[in-house]
Tab-separated table of C-alpha atoms in Angstrom:
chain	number	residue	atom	x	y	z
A	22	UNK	CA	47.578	-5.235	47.903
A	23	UNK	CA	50.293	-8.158	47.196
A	24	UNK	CA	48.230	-11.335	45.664
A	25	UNK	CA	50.534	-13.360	47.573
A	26	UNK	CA	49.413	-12.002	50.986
A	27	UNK	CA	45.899	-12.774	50.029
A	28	UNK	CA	46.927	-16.339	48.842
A	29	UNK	CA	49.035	-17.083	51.669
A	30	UNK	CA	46.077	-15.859	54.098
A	31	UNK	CA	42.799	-17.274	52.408
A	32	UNK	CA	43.951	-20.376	50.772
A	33	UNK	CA	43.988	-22.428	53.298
A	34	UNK	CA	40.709	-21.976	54.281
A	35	UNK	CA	40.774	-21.719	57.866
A	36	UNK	CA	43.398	-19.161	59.486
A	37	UNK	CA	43.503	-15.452	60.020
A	38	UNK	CA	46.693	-15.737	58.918
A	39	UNK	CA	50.329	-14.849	60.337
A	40	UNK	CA	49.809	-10.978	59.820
A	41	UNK	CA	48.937	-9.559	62.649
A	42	UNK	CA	48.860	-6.086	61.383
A	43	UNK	CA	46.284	-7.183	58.575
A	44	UNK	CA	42.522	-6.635	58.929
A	45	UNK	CA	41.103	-9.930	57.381
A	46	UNK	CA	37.568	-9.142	55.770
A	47	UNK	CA	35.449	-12.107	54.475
A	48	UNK	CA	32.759	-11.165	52.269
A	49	UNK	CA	30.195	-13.821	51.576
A	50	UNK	CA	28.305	-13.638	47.832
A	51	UNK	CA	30.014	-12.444	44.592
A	52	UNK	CA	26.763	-10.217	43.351
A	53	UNK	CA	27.016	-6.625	43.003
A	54	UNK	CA	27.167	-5.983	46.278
A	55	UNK	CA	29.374	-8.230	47.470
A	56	UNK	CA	32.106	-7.119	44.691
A	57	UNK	CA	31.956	-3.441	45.084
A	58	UNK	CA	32.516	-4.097	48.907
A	59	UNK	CA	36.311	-5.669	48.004
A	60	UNK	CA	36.905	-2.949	45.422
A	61	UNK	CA	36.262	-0.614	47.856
A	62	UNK	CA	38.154	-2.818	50.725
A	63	UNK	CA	40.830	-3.388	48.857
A	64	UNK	CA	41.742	0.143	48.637
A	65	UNK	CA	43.473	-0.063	52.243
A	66	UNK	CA	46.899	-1.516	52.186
A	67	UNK	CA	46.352	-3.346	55.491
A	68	UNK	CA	42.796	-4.898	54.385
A	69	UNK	CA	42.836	-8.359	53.368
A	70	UNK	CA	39.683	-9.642	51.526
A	71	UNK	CA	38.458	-13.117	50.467
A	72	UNK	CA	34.884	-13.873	48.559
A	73	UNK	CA	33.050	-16.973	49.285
A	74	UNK	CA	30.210	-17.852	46.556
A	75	UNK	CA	28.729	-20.797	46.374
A	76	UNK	CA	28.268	-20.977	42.124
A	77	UNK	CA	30.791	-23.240	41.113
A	78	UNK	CA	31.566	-20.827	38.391
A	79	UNK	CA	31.220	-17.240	37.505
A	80	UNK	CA	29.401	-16.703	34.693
A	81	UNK	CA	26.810	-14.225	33.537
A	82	UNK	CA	23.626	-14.851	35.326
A	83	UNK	CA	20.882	-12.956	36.221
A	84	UNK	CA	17.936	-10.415	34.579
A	85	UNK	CA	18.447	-6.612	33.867
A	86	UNK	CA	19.840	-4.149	36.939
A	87	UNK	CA	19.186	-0.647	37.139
A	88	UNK	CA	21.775	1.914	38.774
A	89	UNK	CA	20.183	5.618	39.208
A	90	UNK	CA	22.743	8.344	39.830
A	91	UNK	CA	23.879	7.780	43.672
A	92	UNK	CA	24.640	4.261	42.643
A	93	UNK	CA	26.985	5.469	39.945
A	94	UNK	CA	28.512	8.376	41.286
A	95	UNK	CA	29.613	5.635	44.083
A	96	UNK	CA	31.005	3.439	41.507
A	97	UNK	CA	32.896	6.509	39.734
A	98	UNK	CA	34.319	7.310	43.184
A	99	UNK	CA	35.927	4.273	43.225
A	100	UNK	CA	37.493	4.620	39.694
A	101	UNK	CA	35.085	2.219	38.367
A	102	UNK	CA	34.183	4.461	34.816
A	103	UNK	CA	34.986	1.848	33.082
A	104	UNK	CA	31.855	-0.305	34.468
A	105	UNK	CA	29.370	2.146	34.381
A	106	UNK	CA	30.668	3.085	30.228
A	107	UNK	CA	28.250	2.756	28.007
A	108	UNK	CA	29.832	-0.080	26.847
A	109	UNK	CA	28.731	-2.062	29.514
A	110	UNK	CA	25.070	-0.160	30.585
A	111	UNK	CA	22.733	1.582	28.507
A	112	UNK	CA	21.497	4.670	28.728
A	113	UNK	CA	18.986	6.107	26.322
A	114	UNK	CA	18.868	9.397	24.045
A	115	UNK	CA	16.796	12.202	27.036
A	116	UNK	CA	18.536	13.132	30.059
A	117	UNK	CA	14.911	12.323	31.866
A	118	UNK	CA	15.222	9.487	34.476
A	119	UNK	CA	11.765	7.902	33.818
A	120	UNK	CA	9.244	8.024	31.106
A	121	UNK	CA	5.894	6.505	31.767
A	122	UNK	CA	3.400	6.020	29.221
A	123	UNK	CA	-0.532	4.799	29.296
A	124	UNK	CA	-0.980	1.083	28.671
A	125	UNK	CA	-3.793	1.844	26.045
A	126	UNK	CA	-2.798	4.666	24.282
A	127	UNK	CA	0.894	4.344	24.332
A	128	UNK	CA	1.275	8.346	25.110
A	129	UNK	CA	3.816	9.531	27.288
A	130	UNK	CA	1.504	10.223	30.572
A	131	UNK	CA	4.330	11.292	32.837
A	132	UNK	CA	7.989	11.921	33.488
A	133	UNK	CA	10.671	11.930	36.760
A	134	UNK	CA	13.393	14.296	36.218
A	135	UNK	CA	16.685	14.661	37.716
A	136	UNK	CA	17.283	17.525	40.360
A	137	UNK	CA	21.216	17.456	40.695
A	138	UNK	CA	22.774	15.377	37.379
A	139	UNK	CA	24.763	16.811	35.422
A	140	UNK	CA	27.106	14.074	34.531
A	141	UNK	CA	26.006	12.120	31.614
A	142	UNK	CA	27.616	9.247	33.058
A	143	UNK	CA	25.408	9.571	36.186
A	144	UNK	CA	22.339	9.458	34.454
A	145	UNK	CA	20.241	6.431	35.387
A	146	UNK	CA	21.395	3.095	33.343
A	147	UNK	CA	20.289	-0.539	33.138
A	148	UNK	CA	22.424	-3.223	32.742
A	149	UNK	CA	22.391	-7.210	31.712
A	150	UNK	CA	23.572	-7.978	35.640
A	151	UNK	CA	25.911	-10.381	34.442
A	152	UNK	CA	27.731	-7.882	32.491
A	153	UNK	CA	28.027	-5.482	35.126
A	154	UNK	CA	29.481	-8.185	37.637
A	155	UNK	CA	31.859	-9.188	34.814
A	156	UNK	CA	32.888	-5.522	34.755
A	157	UNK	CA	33.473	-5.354	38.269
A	158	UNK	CA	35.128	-8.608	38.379
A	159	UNK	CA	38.194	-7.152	36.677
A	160	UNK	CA	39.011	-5.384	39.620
A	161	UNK	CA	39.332	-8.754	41.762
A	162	UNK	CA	42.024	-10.481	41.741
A	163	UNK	CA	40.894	-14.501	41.384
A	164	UNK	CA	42.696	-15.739	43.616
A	165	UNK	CA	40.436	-13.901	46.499
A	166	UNK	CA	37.592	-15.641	45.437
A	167	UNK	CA	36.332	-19.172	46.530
A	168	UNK	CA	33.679	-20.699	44.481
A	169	UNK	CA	31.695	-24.023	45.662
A	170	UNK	CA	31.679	-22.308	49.123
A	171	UNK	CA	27.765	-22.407	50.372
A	172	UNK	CA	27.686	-21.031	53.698
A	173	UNK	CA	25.943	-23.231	56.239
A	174	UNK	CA	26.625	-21.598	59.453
A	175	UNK	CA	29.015	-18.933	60.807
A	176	UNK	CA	29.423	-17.812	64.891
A	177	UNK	CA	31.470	-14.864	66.694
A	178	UNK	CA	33.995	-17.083	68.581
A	179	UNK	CA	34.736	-15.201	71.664
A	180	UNK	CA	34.142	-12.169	70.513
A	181	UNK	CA	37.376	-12.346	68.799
A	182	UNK	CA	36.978	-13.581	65.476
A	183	UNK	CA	34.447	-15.261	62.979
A	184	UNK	CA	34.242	-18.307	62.015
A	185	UNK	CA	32.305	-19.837	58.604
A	186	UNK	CA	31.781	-23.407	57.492
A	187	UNK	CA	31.056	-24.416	54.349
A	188	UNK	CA	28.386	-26.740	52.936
A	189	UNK	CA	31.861	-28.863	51.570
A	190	UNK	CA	33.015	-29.337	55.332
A	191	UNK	CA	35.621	-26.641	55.271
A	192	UNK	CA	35.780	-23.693	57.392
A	193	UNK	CA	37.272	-20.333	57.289
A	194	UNK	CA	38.002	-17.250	59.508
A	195	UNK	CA	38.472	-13.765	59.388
A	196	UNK	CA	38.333	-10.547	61.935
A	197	UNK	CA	35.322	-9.162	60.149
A	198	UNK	CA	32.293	-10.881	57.935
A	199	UNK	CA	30.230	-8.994	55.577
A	200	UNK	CA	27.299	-10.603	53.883
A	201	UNK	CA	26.442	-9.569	50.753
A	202	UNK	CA	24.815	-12.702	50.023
A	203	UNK	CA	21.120	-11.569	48.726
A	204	UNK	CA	17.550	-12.291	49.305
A	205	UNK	CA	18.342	-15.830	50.572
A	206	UNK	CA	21.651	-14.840	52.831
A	207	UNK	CA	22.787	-17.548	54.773
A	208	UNK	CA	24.502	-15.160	57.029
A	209	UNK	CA	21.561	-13.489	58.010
A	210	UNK	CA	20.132	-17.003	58.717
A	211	UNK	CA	23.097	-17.406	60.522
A	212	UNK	CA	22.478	-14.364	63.394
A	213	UNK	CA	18.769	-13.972	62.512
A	214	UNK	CA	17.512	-17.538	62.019
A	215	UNK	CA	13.239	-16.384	62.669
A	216	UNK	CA	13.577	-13.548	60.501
A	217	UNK	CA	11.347	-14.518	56.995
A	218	UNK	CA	11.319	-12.610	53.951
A	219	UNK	CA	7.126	-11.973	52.548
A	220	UNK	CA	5.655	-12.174	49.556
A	221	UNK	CA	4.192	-9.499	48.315
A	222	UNK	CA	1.854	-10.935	45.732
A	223	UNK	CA	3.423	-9.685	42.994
A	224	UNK	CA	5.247	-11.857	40.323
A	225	UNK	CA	7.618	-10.956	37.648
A	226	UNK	CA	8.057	-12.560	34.331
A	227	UNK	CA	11.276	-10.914	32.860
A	228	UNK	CA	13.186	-12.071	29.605
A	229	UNK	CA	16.346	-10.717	28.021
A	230	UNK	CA	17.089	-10.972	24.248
A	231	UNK	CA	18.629	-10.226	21.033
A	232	UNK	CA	18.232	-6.613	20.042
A	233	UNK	CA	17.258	-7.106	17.158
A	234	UNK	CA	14.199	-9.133	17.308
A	235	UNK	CA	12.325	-5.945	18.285
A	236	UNK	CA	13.577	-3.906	15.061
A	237	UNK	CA	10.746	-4.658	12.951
A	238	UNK	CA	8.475	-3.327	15.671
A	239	UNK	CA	7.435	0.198	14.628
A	240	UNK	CA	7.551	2.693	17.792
A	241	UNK	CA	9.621	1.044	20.258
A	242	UNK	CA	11.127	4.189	22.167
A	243	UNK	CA	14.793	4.229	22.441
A	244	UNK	CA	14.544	5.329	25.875
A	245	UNK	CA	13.581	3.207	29.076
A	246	UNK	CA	10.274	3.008	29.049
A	247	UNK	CA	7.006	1.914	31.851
A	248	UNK	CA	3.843	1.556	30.145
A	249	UNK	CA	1.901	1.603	33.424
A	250	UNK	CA	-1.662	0.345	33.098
A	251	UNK	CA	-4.697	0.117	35.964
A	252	UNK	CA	-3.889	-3.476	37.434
A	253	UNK	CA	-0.242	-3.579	36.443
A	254	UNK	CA	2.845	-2.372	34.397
A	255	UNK	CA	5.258	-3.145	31.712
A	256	UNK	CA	9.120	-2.174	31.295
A	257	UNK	CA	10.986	-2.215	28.107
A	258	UNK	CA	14.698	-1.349	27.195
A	259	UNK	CA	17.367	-1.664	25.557
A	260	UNK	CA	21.163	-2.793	27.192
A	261	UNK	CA	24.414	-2.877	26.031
A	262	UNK	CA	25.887	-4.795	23.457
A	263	UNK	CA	22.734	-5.571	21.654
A	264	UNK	CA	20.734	-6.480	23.962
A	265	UNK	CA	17.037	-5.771	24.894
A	266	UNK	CA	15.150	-6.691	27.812
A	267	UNK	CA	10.937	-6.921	29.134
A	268	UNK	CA	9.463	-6.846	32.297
A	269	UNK	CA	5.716	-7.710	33.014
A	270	UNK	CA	3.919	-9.645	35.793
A	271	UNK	CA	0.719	-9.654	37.867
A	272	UNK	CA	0.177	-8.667	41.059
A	273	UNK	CA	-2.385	-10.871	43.432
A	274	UNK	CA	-3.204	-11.489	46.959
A	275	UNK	CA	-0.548	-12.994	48.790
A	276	UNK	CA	-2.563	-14.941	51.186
A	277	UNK	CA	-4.463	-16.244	48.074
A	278	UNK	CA	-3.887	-19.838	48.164
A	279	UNK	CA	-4.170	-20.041	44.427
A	280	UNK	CA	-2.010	-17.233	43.621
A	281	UNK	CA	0.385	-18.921	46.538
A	282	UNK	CA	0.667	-22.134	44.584
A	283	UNK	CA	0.561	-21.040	40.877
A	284	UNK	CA	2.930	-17.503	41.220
A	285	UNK	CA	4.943	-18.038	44.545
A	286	UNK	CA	5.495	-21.753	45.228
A	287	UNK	CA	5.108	-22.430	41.517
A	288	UNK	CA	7.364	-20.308	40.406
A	289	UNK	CA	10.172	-19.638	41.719
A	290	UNK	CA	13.181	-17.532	41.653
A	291	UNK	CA	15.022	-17.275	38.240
A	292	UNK	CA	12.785	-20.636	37.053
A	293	UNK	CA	12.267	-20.631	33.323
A	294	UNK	CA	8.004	-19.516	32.874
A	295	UNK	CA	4.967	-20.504	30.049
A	296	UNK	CA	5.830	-17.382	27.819
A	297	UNK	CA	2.135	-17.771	27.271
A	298	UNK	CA	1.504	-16.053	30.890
A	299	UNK	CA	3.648	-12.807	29.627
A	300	UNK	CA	1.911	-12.870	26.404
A	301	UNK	CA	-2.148	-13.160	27.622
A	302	UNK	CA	-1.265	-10.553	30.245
A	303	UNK	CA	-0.968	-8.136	27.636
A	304	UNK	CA	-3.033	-8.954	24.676
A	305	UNK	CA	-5.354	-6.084	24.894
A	306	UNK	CA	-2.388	-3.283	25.475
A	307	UNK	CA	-0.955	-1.113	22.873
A	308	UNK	CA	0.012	-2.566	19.986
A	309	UNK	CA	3.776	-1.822	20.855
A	310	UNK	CA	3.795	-3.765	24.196
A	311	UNK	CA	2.064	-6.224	22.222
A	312	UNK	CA	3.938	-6.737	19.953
A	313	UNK	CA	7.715	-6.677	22.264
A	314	UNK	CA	5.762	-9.589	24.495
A	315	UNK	CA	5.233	-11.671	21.079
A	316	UNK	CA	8.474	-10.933	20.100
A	317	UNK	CA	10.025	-12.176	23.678
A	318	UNK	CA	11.266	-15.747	23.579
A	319	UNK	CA	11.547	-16.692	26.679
A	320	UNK	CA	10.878	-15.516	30.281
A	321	UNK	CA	12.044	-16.407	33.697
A	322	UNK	CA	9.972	-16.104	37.177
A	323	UNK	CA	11.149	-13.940	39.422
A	324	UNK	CA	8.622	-13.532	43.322
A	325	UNK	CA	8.376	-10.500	44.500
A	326	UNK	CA	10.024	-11.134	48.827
A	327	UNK	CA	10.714	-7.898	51.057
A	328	UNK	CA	11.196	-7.619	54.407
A	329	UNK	CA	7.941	-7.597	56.260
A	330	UNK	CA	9.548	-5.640	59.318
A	331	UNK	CA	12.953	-4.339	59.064
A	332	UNK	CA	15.960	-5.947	61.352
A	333	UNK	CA	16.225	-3.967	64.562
A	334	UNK	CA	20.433	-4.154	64.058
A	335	UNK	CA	22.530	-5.529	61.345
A	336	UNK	CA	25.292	-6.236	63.272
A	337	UNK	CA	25.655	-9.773	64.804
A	338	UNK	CA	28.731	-10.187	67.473
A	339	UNK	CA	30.355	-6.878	66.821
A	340	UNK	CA	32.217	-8.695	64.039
A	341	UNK	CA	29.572	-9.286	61.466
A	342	UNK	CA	27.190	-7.151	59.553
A	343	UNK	CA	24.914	-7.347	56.051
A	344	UNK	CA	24.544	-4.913	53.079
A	345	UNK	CA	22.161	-5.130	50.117
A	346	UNK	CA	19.658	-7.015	49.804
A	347	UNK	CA	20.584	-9.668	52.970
A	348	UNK	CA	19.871	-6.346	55.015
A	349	UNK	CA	16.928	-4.812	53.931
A	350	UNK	CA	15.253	-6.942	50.779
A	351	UNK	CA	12.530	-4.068	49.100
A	352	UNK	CA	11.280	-6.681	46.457
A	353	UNK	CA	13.243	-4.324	43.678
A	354	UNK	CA	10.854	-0.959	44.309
A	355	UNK	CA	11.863	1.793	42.161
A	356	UNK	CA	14.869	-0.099	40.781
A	357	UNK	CA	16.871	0.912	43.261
A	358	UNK	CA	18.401	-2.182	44.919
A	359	UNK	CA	21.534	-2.188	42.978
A	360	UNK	CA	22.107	1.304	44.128
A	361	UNK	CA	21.465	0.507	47.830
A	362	UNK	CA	24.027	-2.279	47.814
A	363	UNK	CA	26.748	0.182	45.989
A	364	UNK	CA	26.034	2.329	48.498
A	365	UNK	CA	26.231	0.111	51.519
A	366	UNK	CA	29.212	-1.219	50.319
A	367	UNK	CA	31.237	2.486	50.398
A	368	UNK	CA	29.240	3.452	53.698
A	369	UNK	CA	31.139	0.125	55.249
A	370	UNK	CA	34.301	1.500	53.550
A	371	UNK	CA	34.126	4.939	55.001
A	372	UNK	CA	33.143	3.444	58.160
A	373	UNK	CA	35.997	0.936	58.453
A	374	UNK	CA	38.167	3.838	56.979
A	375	UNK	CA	37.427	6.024	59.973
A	376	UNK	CA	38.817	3.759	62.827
A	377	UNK	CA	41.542	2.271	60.713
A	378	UNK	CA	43.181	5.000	58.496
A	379	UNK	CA	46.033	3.629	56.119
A	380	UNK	CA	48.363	4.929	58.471
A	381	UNK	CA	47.547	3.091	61.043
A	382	UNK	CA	50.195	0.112	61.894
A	383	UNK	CA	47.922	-2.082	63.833
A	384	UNK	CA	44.690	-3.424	63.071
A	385	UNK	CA	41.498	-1.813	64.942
A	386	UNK	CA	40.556	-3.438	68.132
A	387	UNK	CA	37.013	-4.898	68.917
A	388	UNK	CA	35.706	-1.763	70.117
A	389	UNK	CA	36.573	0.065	66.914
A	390	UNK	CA	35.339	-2.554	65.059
A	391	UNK	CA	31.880	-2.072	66.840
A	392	UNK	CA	31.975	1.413	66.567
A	393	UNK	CA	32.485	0.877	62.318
A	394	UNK	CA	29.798	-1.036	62.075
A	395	UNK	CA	27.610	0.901	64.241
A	396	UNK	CA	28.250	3.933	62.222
A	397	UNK	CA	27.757	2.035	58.870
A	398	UNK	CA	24.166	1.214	60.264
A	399	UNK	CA	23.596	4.461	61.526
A	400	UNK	CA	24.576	5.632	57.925
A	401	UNK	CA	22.555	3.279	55.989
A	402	UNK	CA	19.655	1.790	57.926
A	403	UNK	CA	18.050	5.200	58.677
A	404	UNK	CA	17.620	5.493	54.769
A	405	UNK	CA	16.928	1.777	54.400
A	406	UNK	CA	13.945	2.033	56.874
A	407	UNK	CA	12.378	4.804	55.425
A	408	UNK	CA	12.447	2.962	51.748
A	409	UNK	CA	10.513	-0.465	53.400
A	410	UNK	CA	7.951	1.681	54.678
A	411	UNK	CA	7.203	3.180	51.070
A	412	UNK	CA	7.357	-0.501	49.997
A	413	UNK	CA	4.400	-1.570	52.784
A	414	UNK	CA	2.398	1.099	52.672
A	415	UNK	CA	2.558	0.126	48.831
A	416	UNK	CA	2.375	-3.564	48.837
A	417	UNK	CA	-0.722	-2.592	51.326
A	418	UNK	CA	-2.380	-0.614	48.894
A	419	UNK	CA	-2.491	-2.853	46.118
A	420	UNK	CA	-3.194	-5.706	48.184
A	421	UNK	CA	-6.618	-3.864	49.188
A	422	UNK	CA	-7.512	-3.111	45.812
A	423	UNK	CA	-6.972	-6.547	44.741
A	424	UNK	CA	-9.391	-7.380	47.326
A	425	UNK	CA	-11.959	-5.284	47.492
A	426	UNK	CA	-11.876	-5.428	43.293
A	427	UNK	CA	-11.106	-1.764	43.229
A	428	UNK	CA	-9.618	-1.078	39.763
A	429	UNK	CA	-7.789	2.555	39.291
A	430	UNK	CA	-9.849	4.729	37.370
A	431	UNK	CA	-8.106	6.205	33.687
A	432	UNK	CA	-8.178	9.631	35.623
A	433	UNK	CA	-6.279	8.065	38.561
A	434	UNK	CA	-3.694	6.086	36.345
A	435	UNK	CA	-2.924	9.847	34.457
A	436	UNK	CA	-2.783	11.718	37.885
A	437	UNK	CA	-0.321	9.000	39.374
A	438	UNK	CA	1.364	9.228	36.373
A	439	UNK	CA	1.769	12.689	36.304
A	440	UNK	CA	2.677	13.079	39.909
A	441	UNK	CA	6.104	10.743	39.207
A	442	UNK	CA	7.453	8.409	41.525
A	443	UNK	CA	8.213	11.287	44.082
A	444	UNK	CA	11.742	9.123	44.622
A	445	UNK	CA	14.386	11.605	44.134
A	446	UNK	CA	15.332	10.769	47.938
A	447	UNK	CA	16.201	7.341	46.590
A	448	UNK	CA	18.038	7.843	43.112
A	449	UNK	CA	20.104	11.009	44.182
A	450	UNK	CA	20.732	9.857	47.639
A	451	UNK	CA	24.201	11.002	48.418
A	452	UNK	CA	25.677	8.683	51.007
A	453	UNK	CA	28.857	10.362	51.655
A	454	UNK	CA	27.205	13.379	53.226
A	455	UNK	CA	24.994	10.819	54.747
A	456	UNK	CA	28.312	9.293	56.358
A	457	UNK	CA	29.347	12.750	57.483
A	458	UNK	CA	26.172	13.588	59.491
A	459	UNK	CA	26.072	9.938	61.123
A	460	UNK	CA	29.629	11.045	62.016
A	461	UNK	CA	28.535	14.183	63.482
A	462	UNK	CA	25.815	12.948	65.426
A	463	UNK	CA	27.936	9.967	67.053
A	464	UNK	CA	29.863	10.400	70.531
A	465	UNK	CA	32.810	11.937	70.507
A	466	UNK	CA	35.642	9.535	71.449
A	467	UNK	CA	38.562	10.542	73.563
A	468	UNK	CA	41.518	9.671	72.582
């Protein structure tokens, strides 16, 4: 797409433009979600995109990501090898998508293997975030992107078109919005202002370093690694360019109002933590865990929200619809968030793709547009739903144990262990036949 139809169209903040033919898609949030949506956008010759972020500068941000194999293979599609290279994610030495060992002992107590990977590339990775949106960044041109652009309210004007303002006083339009704009989404608050996020009690502390401050640690596995233990877990690796990364946290009642003010209200998102909370948590673990949270310099909070019910639609005005985490927030289960937004993002595609082919000289009328987004949701929120009610019945679980003081038993911790996560559904999802049966099962239209 010619830069200087997307300049001429977005700079000015506030018109659709003089291209009537032209599908103008504004995407709010430059995360991982929000990117791969204009990648994949941007693919159509007759799709104009612009980013709004409110960061007044890109820079990289953020803890460690995970991608499992459906969120690469999307990426891939999309001739995005180059962000997914191991230059950019780690991947470690076994072709085994999770190794979980006993918090004691430090044996390996269990392992998740892949079902349909064969790909080396499409075996599971983790990622410094920031390097992955840098990645993806290449791919959009600069001039699409708005920073200093915090959404404060956007409305359906007529059914026609949207319409966003901006925390500076400007405004902007386009045919279509997409938020991709997290946890916190302002355009979700925008359509779906009672709708709260919970917490689920659990807090993490997470810190990313130099590589080689773990070196003199003898028996630090060079493969992803959750030490999973009877009240909680840790989560070592590696990531690319010399980079290593720890997860711990603890897990309490959420209506605790102790736990509420110390973990949730007292530490919040991406806030800098005492390294001394990491570091007690684990004192009587393995000496290897041990030793990598000693070795950890720093760590950042990070509460655990979801989505205590799921949204009944995510489409607001037949002009407007979420992906990622502003649609269905999971509190990171399984590592698989960054995998559901990459996902979302080519479902939309496909969808959008479907009533307005690249041959088509005029830009899809309301009722197509309706009909995208309906089959995007039909395509995505089936398998979106299904995932939140893992997470509660989860976040239920735990929260019982915590209290009732019901402690897992070592035999328990090695069954669970042994069982695996059970998530294949999740990590080898394959959306594109996904897209195909929501196709198949919607009304035929006649033409």
């Amino acid at each position: 797409m010619p830069t200087s139809i997307v300049r001429d169209v977005f700079s000015a903040m506030g018109s659709l433009g003089a291209e009537p033919k032209v599908l103008q898609v504004a995407i709010v949030g430059t995360g991982i979600a929000g990117l791969t949506a204009a990648i994949a956008l941007r693919e159509h010759p007759n799709i104009n995109v612009g980013l709004y972020e409110k960061a007044s500068e890109l820079k990289e941000i953020g803890a460690s990501i995970t991608l499992g194999p459906n969120g690469l293979r999307t990426l891939q599609r999309l001739g995005l090898e180059d962000c997914i290279s191991n230059k950019v994610g780690y991947r470690g030495p076994n072709p085994i998508s999770r190794f979980y060992r006993h918090w004691k002992t430090n044996e390996i107590i269990g392992e998740d293997f892949y079902e349909d990977v064969s790909e080396p590339l499409h075996y599971t990775a983790r990622f410094h975030r920031g390097h992955l949106q840098q990645a993806l960044l290449k791919h959009v041109p600069l001039d699409t992107i708005h920073l200093k652009k915090k959404l404060v309210s956007a409305t359906v004007e007529a059914g026609d078109y949207v319409k966003m303002e901006f925390q500076d006083g400007s405004t902007a339009t386009a045919d279509i919005l997409i938020g991709a704009d997290g946890i916190g989404s302002g355009v979700r608050k925008s359509f779906a202002p009672d709708f709260e996020l919970e917490w689920s009690g659990h807090t993490a502390f997470r810190g990313i370093f130099d590589a080689s401050l773990v070196e003199p640690i003898e028996g630090v596995p060079l493969d992803s690694t959750h030490w999973w233990g009877p009240d909680t877990n840790f989560f070592a690796t590696r990531l690319a360019q010399n980079l290593f990364t720890v997860q711990g946290g603890i897990y309490a009642d959420p209506k605790d109002p102790a736990a509420i003010a110390k973990f949730r209200d007292g530490g919040h998102w991406d806030k800098e933590a005492d390294i001394q909370l990491l570091r007690e948590k684990y004192v009587d673990w393995n000496p290897v865990v041990k030793a990598l949270s000693e070795v950890t310099p720093n760590v950042r909070y990070y509460p655990n929200y979801f989505c205590g019910s799921s949204l009944p639609t995510w489409i607001f005005g037949g002009r407007v619809t979420l992906i990622g985490d502003a649609a269905h927030a999971h509190g990171g289960a399984f590592a698989t968030g960054g995998s559901l937004a990459i996902d979302d993002a080519y479902a939309l595609y496909l969808s959008l793709l479907s009533v307005f082919p690249v041959s088509e000289t005029e830009k899809p009328s309301s009722e197509n547009i309706m009909r995208a987004l309906k089959l995007y949701e039909n395509t995505r929120r089936p398998h979106a739903v299904k995932l939140l009610k893992v997470v509660h019945a989860n976040n239920e679980m735990k929260t019982r144990k915590i209290i009732t003081e019901t402690q897992e038993t070592d035999s328990e911790l090695r069954a669970r262990a042994k069982r695996g996560s059970n998530t294949t559904w999740l990590h080898e999802h394959d959306v594109v036949k996904s897209f195909e049966d929501a196709v198949a099962a919607s009304p035929r239209v006649e033409p």
